[in-house]
Amino acid sequence: MKKSTKVNVIYNLIYQLLTILLPLVTTPYISRVLGADSVGIYGYTLAISMYFILFGSLGISMYGQREIAKNQDNAKKYSVIFWELCIIRFITIFIAIIIYLALFCLNNQYSLYYIILILYILASAFDINWYFQGIEDFSKTVIRNIIVKSLGLVLTFVFVKTANDLWIYMLIFAATELLGNLSLWFYVPKYIEKPKRKELNLKKHFKLIMLLLVPQIATQIYTVLDKTMVGLITKDMSEVGFYEQSQKIARAALVIVNAMQTVMNSKVANAYIKKNNKELVKNLKINFDYVWFLGIPLTIGMAIVSSNLVPWYFGNGFDRVENILKFISPIIIIIGLNGVTGIVYLIQTERQNIYTRSVIFGALINVVANFILINLYGAVGAAIASVIAEIAIFIYHFKYIKNVYKIKDIFKQSSKCLFAGLVMALALLFFINRLTPSIIHTIFLVGIGFITYIGILFIVKYDYICNIINKRKKLR
């Protein structure tokens, strides 16, 4: 059953935060127990497995959500699409696992860890989150994953005790991912009809899937290859560990900023099919407002508060994470904007060729920047390269969205949030050097930042704040 946009945003935010925040709960413990080298091995081997998940999954998640959304009122049609895409994914993931086994699981320094991660690759074969996103029902994925992820959290604290327990940590991670994806299949008989074999046509999907695979490959170049390149160039697994830990913090912030995106994908795709341009533009505006509203304080907050957060959160030996966070923080806003212009607009309106070119363009810039900057600055260089690549993609998108949504309107929406963010930054800078690193002081800084930011938006009468106040008055 399709739920309201607000309900779906909340469910999707909970789901996305769950996948990021639960690991963050274990991060201080894992950093201290395993150390930078083991965390680096985890990040490096996981990055390798992600390439095989990418090629094995093709572009099915993004494509599948769009196709289900376009046919969400026709159960028979989207049931056929569901089974066609699942069969394709089962086949390609199987092929990916065979190649992965041959290349990395035999006579390799990290063979044990690569073998464990086979479960993680296998989990992607059973991932049907895209179906529930397509029908705009996010509650199923959230409830099931809360249970499974919480189980993984408990198991980590119970069984991971020393630096030699890296394999146990990775086994818990991979097995819970598989269990979470398998659990969603219990809903399939209720929602999906069983098609006749003659109704299935796998070939018709391959062209469009491959068109979406190319940008996803390019995207992975600067979301996963960064770790690989840091390891290969610096030949220092602790440097990979620093980058891995900083990415966990940045990804947590990105999840919050991108929570609206997944919900709006289906709405924009549906509005496009119905040729309802007014509704399409309305949904884009909502998404841009959301990105500015949350992206600005999160970017500024992460850059400033990191000096207080890192020492107590990660423990001794992770000082480098502080600098990496300062340099990588701008991607929170930039990736948020790119998500709206690229995935929400270009992909859902079937302009994937343009999106593909933009991501390839950004990926090439990222690779070149990585080679130069990682050699000079290590993991900090990888962070800078990521920001440069995202800015390049955002500029590329400009000329393709301007006919539907004026560029000046995108930035006009940010003015009040930017002003509030600058005032917040001044407040944080006043306190930051007066406080020692501790959990209490970090919470205090976050509280000061939040109160200052929301307070200024209230004073300048920002739409989001005014709407909340008006709705509360109506309820009275």
XYZ file of C-alpha atoms in Angstrom:
476
model
C 0.000 0.000 0.000
C 1.438 3.373 -1.074
C 2.052 5.732 1.830
C 2.316 9.543 1.963
C 5.547 11.286 1.011
C 6.206 12.391 4.594
C 5.698 8.879 5.970
C 7.967 7.402 3.302
C 10.665 10.017 3.936
C 10.590 9.147 7.636
C 10.725 5.401 6.946
C 13.510 5.817 4.400
C 15.464 8.072 6.748
C 15.141 5.471 9.510
C 16.248 2.702 7.146
C 19.202 4.628 5.763
C 20.279 5.844 9.191
C 20.010 2.299 10.465
C 22.500 1.005 7.910
C 24.960 3.736 8.855
C 24.373 4.599 12.508
C 24.406 1.071 13.914
C 27.938 0.515 12.558
C 28.821 3.930 13.993
C 27.797 2.673 17.418
C 30.397 -0.083 17.125
C 33.083 2.128 15.553
C 34.679 3.425 18.798
C 34.814 -0.142 20.099
C 36.128 -1.629 16.842
C 38.746 1.132 16.453
C 40.164 0.353 19.882
C 39.929 -3.454 19.644
C 41.108 -3.999 16.063
C 43.341 -0.956 15.484
C 44.029 1.073 12.330
C 45.732 -1.736 10.368
C 42.864 -4.226 10.773
C 40.278 -1.542 10.016
C 42.301 -0.775 6.896
C 42.282 -4.450 5.831
C 38.516 -4.502 6.347
C 38.037 -1.373 4.219
C 40.412 -2.555 1.494
C 38.947 -6.074 1.068
C 35.390 -4.743 1.289
C 36.173 -2.263 -1.493
C 37.376 -5.132 -3.707
C 34.183 -7.132 -3.069
C 32.095 -4.052 -3.920
C 33.384 -4.125 -7.499
C 31.943 -7.615 -7.962
C 28.650 -6.622 -6.357
C 28.506 -3.698 -8.761
C 29.115 -5.785 -11.879
C 26.937 -8.643 -10.644
C 24.023 -6.407 -9.711
C 24.269 -4.458 -12.977
C 22.056 -1.360 -12.796
C 19.077 -3.305 -11.506
C 18.389 -1.466 -8.240
C 18.110 1.948 -9.868
C 16.400 0.619 -12.987
C 14.091 -1.680 -11.038
C 12.783 1.065 -8.746
C 12.005 3.247 -11.755
C 10.230 0.487 -13.708
C 8.173 -0.618 -10.682
C 7.252 3.027 -9.971
C 6.091 3.515 -13.568
C 3.831 0.445 -13.321
C 2.867 0.592 -9.633
C -0.858 0.581 -10.522
C -0.566 -2.634 -12.562
C 0.236 -5.584 -10.264
C 0.435 -8.116 -13.109
C 2.894 -6.040 -15.096
C 5.198 -5.151 -12.219
C 5.160 -8.781 -11.045
C 6.580 -9.852 -14.406
C 9.189 -7.091 -14.229
C 10.113 -8.154 -10.682
C 10.804 -11.778 -11.644
C 12.640 -10.857 -14.845
C 15.038 -8.578 -12.948
C 15.527 -11.058 -10.096
C 16.429 -13.856 -12.511
C 18.928 -11.614 -14.308
C 20.528 -10.632 -11.000
C 20.752 -14.238 -9.744
C 22.606 -15.235 -12.912
C 25.023 -12.292 -12.976
C 25.840 -12.474 -9.243
C 26.623 -16.197 -9.646
C 29.045 -15.370 -12.466
C 30.581 -12.572 -10.375
C 31.177 -14.940 -7.442
C 32.945 -17.494 -9.665
C 35.326 -14.828 -11.016
C 35.834 -13.390 -7.506
C 36.757 -16.833 -6.156
C 39.306 -17.386 -8.886
C 40.973 -13.978 -8.537
C 41.026 -13.291 -4.807
C 40.226 -16.352 -2.717
C 43.182 -18.535 -3.679
C 46.737 -17.918 -2.444
C 46.058 -14.344 -1.405
C 47.406 -12.557 1.671
C 43.837 -11.792 2.714
C 42.160 -14.982 1.389
C 40.228 -15.656 4.610
C 38.603 -12.226 4.537
C 37.807 -12.449 0.832
C 36.142 -15.854 1.366
C 33.982 -14.463 4.169
C 32.885 -11.585 1.930
C 31.394 -14.074 -0.530
C 28.365 -13.970 1.778
C 28.214 -10.203 1.267
C 28.294 -10.575 -2.525
C 25.648 -13.319 -2.321
C 23.455 -10.996 -0.220
C 23.198 -8.598 -3.157
C 21.538 -11.328 -5.243
C 18.601 -11.346 -2.819
C 18.334 -7.573 -2.423
C 14.787 -6.513 -3.362
C 14.681 -3.169 -1.590
C 14.222 -1.571 -5.007
C 10.805 -3.229 -5.350
C 9.449 -1.735 -2.100
C 10.917 1.643 -3.017
C 9.175 1.419 -6.381
C 5.735 0.821 -4.829
C 6.523 3.520 -2.236
C 6.251 1.225 0.779
C 9.339 1.637 2.953
C 7.987 0.169 6.197
C 8.808 -3.442 5.297
C 12.503 -2.811 4.744
C 12.813 -0.736 7.889
C 11.166 -3.143 10.342
C 13.029 -6.208 9.103
C 16.389 -4.477 9.011
C 16.038 -2.952 12.470
C 15.840 -6.482 13.856
C 18.694 -7.884 11.771
C 21.058 -4.921 12.174
C 20.438 -4.839 15.909
C 21.357 -8.526 16.033
C 24.629 -7.744 14.267
C 25.353 -4.979 16.777
C 24.884 -7.322 19.733
C 26.964 -10.094 18.137
C 29.840 -7.678 17.489
C 30.085 -6.659 21.146
C 29.765 -10.266 22.317
C 32.257 -12.000 20.001
C 34.799 -9.406 18.788
C 37.297 -9.069 21.645
C 40.839 -8.830 20.218
C 42.772 -7.723 17.126
C 42.671 -11.362 15.955
C 38.866 -11.248 15.693
C 38.741 -9.279 12.452
C 37.407 -12.364 10.644
C 34.569 -12.659 13.175
C 33.672 -8.979 12.706
C 33.566 -9.408 8.934
C 31.546 -12.638 9.205
C 28.922 -10.911 11.372
C 28.777 -8.007 8.914
C 28.334 -10.217 5.827
C 25.960 -12.757 7.407
C 23.566 -10.141 8.806
C 23.475 -8.401 5.417
C 22.459 -11.702 3.798
C 19.901 -12.445 6.508
C 18.364 -8.977 6.169
C 17.906 -9.317 2.410
C 16.526 -12.864 2.663
C 13.972 -11.747 5.260
C 12.280 -9.414 2.756
C 11.382 -12.386 0.551
C 8.721 -13.447 3.075
C 6.612 -10.571 1.707
C 6.931 -11.651 -1.927
C 3.975 -14.121 -2.044
C 1.680 -11.400 -0.703
C 2.643 -8.705 -3.214
C 3.982 -10.470 -6.304
C 2.013 -12.677 -8.678
C 3.616 -15.743 -10.208
C 3.934 -15.203 -13.970
C 3.870 -17.847 -16.658
C 7.236 -18.742 -18.147
C 6.207 -17.486 -21.599
C 5.470 -14.041 -20.131
C 9.080 -13.560 -19.080
C 11.369 -11.668 -21.430
C 14.816 -11.014 -19.974
C 16.394 -9.584 -23.108
C 14.256 -6.436 -23.231
C 15.834 -5.115 -20.026
C 19.519 -5.519 -20.863
C 20.003 -2.349 -22.912
C 18.516 -0.036 -20.293
C 20.185 -1.899 -17.426
C 23.568 -1.526 -19.090
C 22.968 2.185 -19.648
C 22.489 2.557 -15.903
C 25.407 0.237 -15.113
C 27.949 2.558 -16.729
C 27.244 5.545 -14.418
C 27.187 3.235 -11.408
C 30.608 1.872 -12.375
C 31.879 5.420 -12.737
C 30.337 6.398 -9.409
C 32.068 3.487 -7.695
C 35.386 4.748 -9.044
C 35.282 7.645 -6.617
C 33.292 6.013 -3.820
C 35.154 2.684 -3.598
C 38.283 3.026 -5.719
C 39.459 5.787 -3.370
C 40.161 3.171 -0.695
C 41.824 0.853 -3.176
C 44.052 3.635 -4.511
C 44.971 4.833 -1.007
C 46.100 1.277 -0.199
C 47.972 0.718 -3.466
C 49.699 4.120 -3.568
C 50.592 4.557 0.108
C 51.049 0.812 0.754
C 49.883 1.593 4.281
C 46.754 -0.180 5.565
C 46.515 2.203 8.508
C 46.071 5.066 6.016
C 43.198 3.100 4.478
C 41.857 2.655 8.005
C 41.869 6.420 8.594
C 40.034 6.993 5.333
C 37.539 4.196 6.093
C 36.647 5.700 9.474
C 36.227 9.212 8.081
C 33.964 7.814 5.368
C 31.691 6.291 8.022
C 31.076 9.719 9.526
C 30.612 11.398 6.145
C 28.269 8.645 4.908
C 26.121 8.995 8.023
C 25.622 12.683 7.222
C 24.976 11.899 3.542
C 22.275 9.393 4.464
C 20.337 12.142 6.236
C 20.695 14.553 3.301
C 19.752 11.908 0.703
C 16.771 10.467 2.610
C 14.304 12.494 0.527
C 15.923 11.397 -2.734
C 14.826 7.752 -2.731
C 11.222 8.732 -2.058
C 11.213 11.438 -4.745
C 12.626 9.058 -7.369
C 9.310 7.248 -7.656
C 7.254 10.462 -7.565
C 9.281 12.184 -10.279
C 9.223 9.053 -12.467
C 5.456 8.831 -12.058
C 4.951 12.560 -12.781
C 7.153 12.276 -15.876
C 5.179 9.353 -17.287
C 1.934 11.257 -16.719
C 3.504 14.403 -18.304
C 2.685 16.399 -15.173
C 5.492 18.968 -15.356
C 4.064 21.082 -12.543
C 4.187 18.123 -10.138
C 7.675 17.202 -11.335
C 9.044 20.715 -10.631
C 7.263 20.792 -7.272
C 8.989 17.575 -6.213
C 12.388 18.879 -7.350
C 11.898 22.037 -5.272
C 11.013 19.991 -2.196
C 14.192 17.950 -2.650
C 16.444 20.998 -3.182
C 14.978 22.682 -0.079
C 15.647 19.544 1.927
C 19.278 19.312 0.768
C 20.051 22.931 1.669
C 18.165 22.770 4.975
C 20.154 19.775 6.276
C 23.288 19.828 4.112
C 24.580 23.240 5.198
C 24.582 22.654 8.986
C 25.908 19.103 8.610
C 28.787 20.243 6.380
C 29.785 23.131 8.628
C 29.214 21.131 11.797
C 31.318 18.161 10.681
C 34.235 20.372 9.642
C 34.331 22.286 12.936
C 33.246 19.692 15.510
C 35.596 16.973 14.162
C 38.490 18.253 16.310
C 36.432 17.574 19.445
C 34.809 14.359 18.191
C 37.718 12.340 16.750
C 39.995 11.962 19.831
C 37.397 10.445 22.164
C 35.327 8.680 19.486
C 38.062 6.789 17.632
C 40.688 6.653 20.387
C 44.479 6.833 20.137
C 46.147 6.524 16.758
C 43.315 7.969 14.631
C 44.282 11.672 14.718
C 44.506 11.786 10.901
C 40.742 11.258 10.664
C 40.189 14.821 11.920
C 41.913 16.420 8.915
C 40.247 14.052 6.467
C 36.808 15.020 7.833
C 37.560 18.721 7.441
C 38.471 18.302 3.777
C 35.736 15.835 2.844
C 32.825 17.677 4.541
C 31.752 19.700 1.418
C 30.639 16.501 -0.333
C 27.613 16.397 1.959
C 26.025 19.344 0.149
C 27.500 18.664 -3.292
C 26.476 14.987 -3.449
C 23.046 15.969 -2.124
C 22.586 18.451 -4.998
C 23.990 15.986 -7.538
C 21.491 13.420 -6.322
C 18.611 15.760 -7.133
C 19.895 16.906 -10.530
C 21.227 13.493 -11.558
C 19.359 10.581 -9.993
C 16.041 12.275 -9.177
C 15.806 14.297 -12.391
C 17.977 12.873 -15.185
C 17.511 9.177 -14.373
C 13.802 9.305 -13.574
C 13.069 11.324 -16.741
C 14.961 8.751 -18.815
C 17.961 10.964 -19.590
C 20.399 8.341 -18.371
C 22.805 8.990 -21.268
C 23.396 12.520 -19.982
C 23.773 11.244 -16.433
C 26.229 8.597 -17.619
C 28.415 11.157 -19.377
C 28.425 13.425 -16.334
C 29.497 10.651 -13.969
C 32.197 9.368 -16.330
C 33.468 12.932 -16.577
C 33.607 13.208 -12.792
C 35.169 9.773 -12.406
C 38.017 10.571 -14.794
C 38.732 13.775 -12.905
C 38.667 11.823 -9.650
C 41.150 9.196 -10.837
C 43.616 11.825 -12.086
C 43.210 13.887 -8.902
C 43.691 10.746 -6.791
C 46.990 9.877 -8.461
C 48.299 13.376 -7.849
C 46.852 14.160 -4.422
C 47.189 10.743 -2.722
C 50.893 10.763 -3.559
C 51.163 14.196 -1.929
C 48.758 13.965 1.007
C 47.691 10.334 1.417
C 44.092 9.831 2.553
C 43.558 13.608 2.823
C 44.371 13.808 -0.894
C 41.675 11.223 -1.657
C 39.164 13.359 0.257
C 40.084 16.473 -1.730
C 39.871 14.516 -5.003
C 36.334 13.364 -4.143
C 35.186 16.949 -3.572
C 36.732 18.112 -6.866
C 35.005 15.291 -8.773
C 31.584 16.036 -7.262
C 31.877 19.739 -8.104
C 32.731 18.795 -11.698
C 29.588 16.660 -11.970
C 27.416 19.400 -10.497
C 28.722 21.884 -13.090
C 28.068 19.348 -15.860
C 24.429 18.997 -14.771
C 23.826 22.755 -14.977
C 23.020 23.023 -18.660
C 20.635 20.057 -18.644
C 18.385 21.064 -15.793
C 18.172 24.802 -16.517
C 15.250 24.393 -18.935
C 13.149 22.785 -16.208
C 14.554 24.385 -13.073
C 16.527 27.641 -13.144
C 19.984 27.474 -11.620
C 19.507 30.800 -9.820
C 16.433 29.350 -8.103
C 18.486 26.424 -6.780
C 20.927 28.782 -5.070
C 18.256 31.326 -4.125
C 16.709 28.618 -1.931
C 20.000 28.333 -0.019
C 20.434 31.968 1.048
C 18.623 31.798 4.408
C 20.139 28.408 5.266
C 23.610 29.667 4.350
C 23.201 32.750 6.545
C 22.023 30.601 9.458
C 24.932 28.215 8.835
C 27.505 31.026 8.987
C 26.074 32.297 12.283
C 26.168 28.704 13.564
C 29.827 28.427 12.505
C 30.722 31.549 14.509
C 28.994 30.119 17.571
C 30.839 26.791 17.230
C 34.220 28.473 16.678
C 33.697 30.520 19.837
C 33.332 27.365 21.949
C 35.495 24.780 20.127
C 38.894 25.887 21.468
C 37.503 26.337 24.975
C 36.374 22.712 25.278
C 38.413 19.539 25.648
C 37.540 16.492 23.499
C 34.823 14.486 25.268
C 31.414 13.032 24.540
C 29.718 15.642 26.756
C 31.440 18.529 25.019
C 30.681 17.137 21.551
C 27.003 16.811 22.472
C 27.131 20.370 23.838
C 28.612 21.652 20.550
C 26.007 19.806 18.489
C 23.277 21.270 20.695
C 24.669 24.813 20.360
C 24.901 24.378 16.592
C 21.359 23.046 16.304
C 19.781 25.745 18.503
C 21.680 28.533 16.724
C 20.845 27.262 13.243
C 17.139 26.674 13.878
C 16.880 29.922 15.847
C 18.273 32.007 12.988
C 15.993 30.270 10.471
C 13.060 31.090 12.733
C 14.103 34.750 12.843
C 14.485 35.014 9.045
C 11.185 33.121 8.590
C 12.502 30.179 6.594
C 9.668 28.255 4.902
C 10.399 24.871 6.489
C 10.334 26.313 10.021
C 7.249 28.451 9.358
C 5.341 25.484 7.933
C 6.070 23.375 11.003
C 4.900 26.171 13.313
C 1.749 26.783 11.276
C 0.837 23.086 11.305
C 1.257 22.953 15.069
C -1.049 25.959 15.453
C -3.686 24.251 13.284
C -3.508 21.110 15.425
C -4.373 23.211 18.468
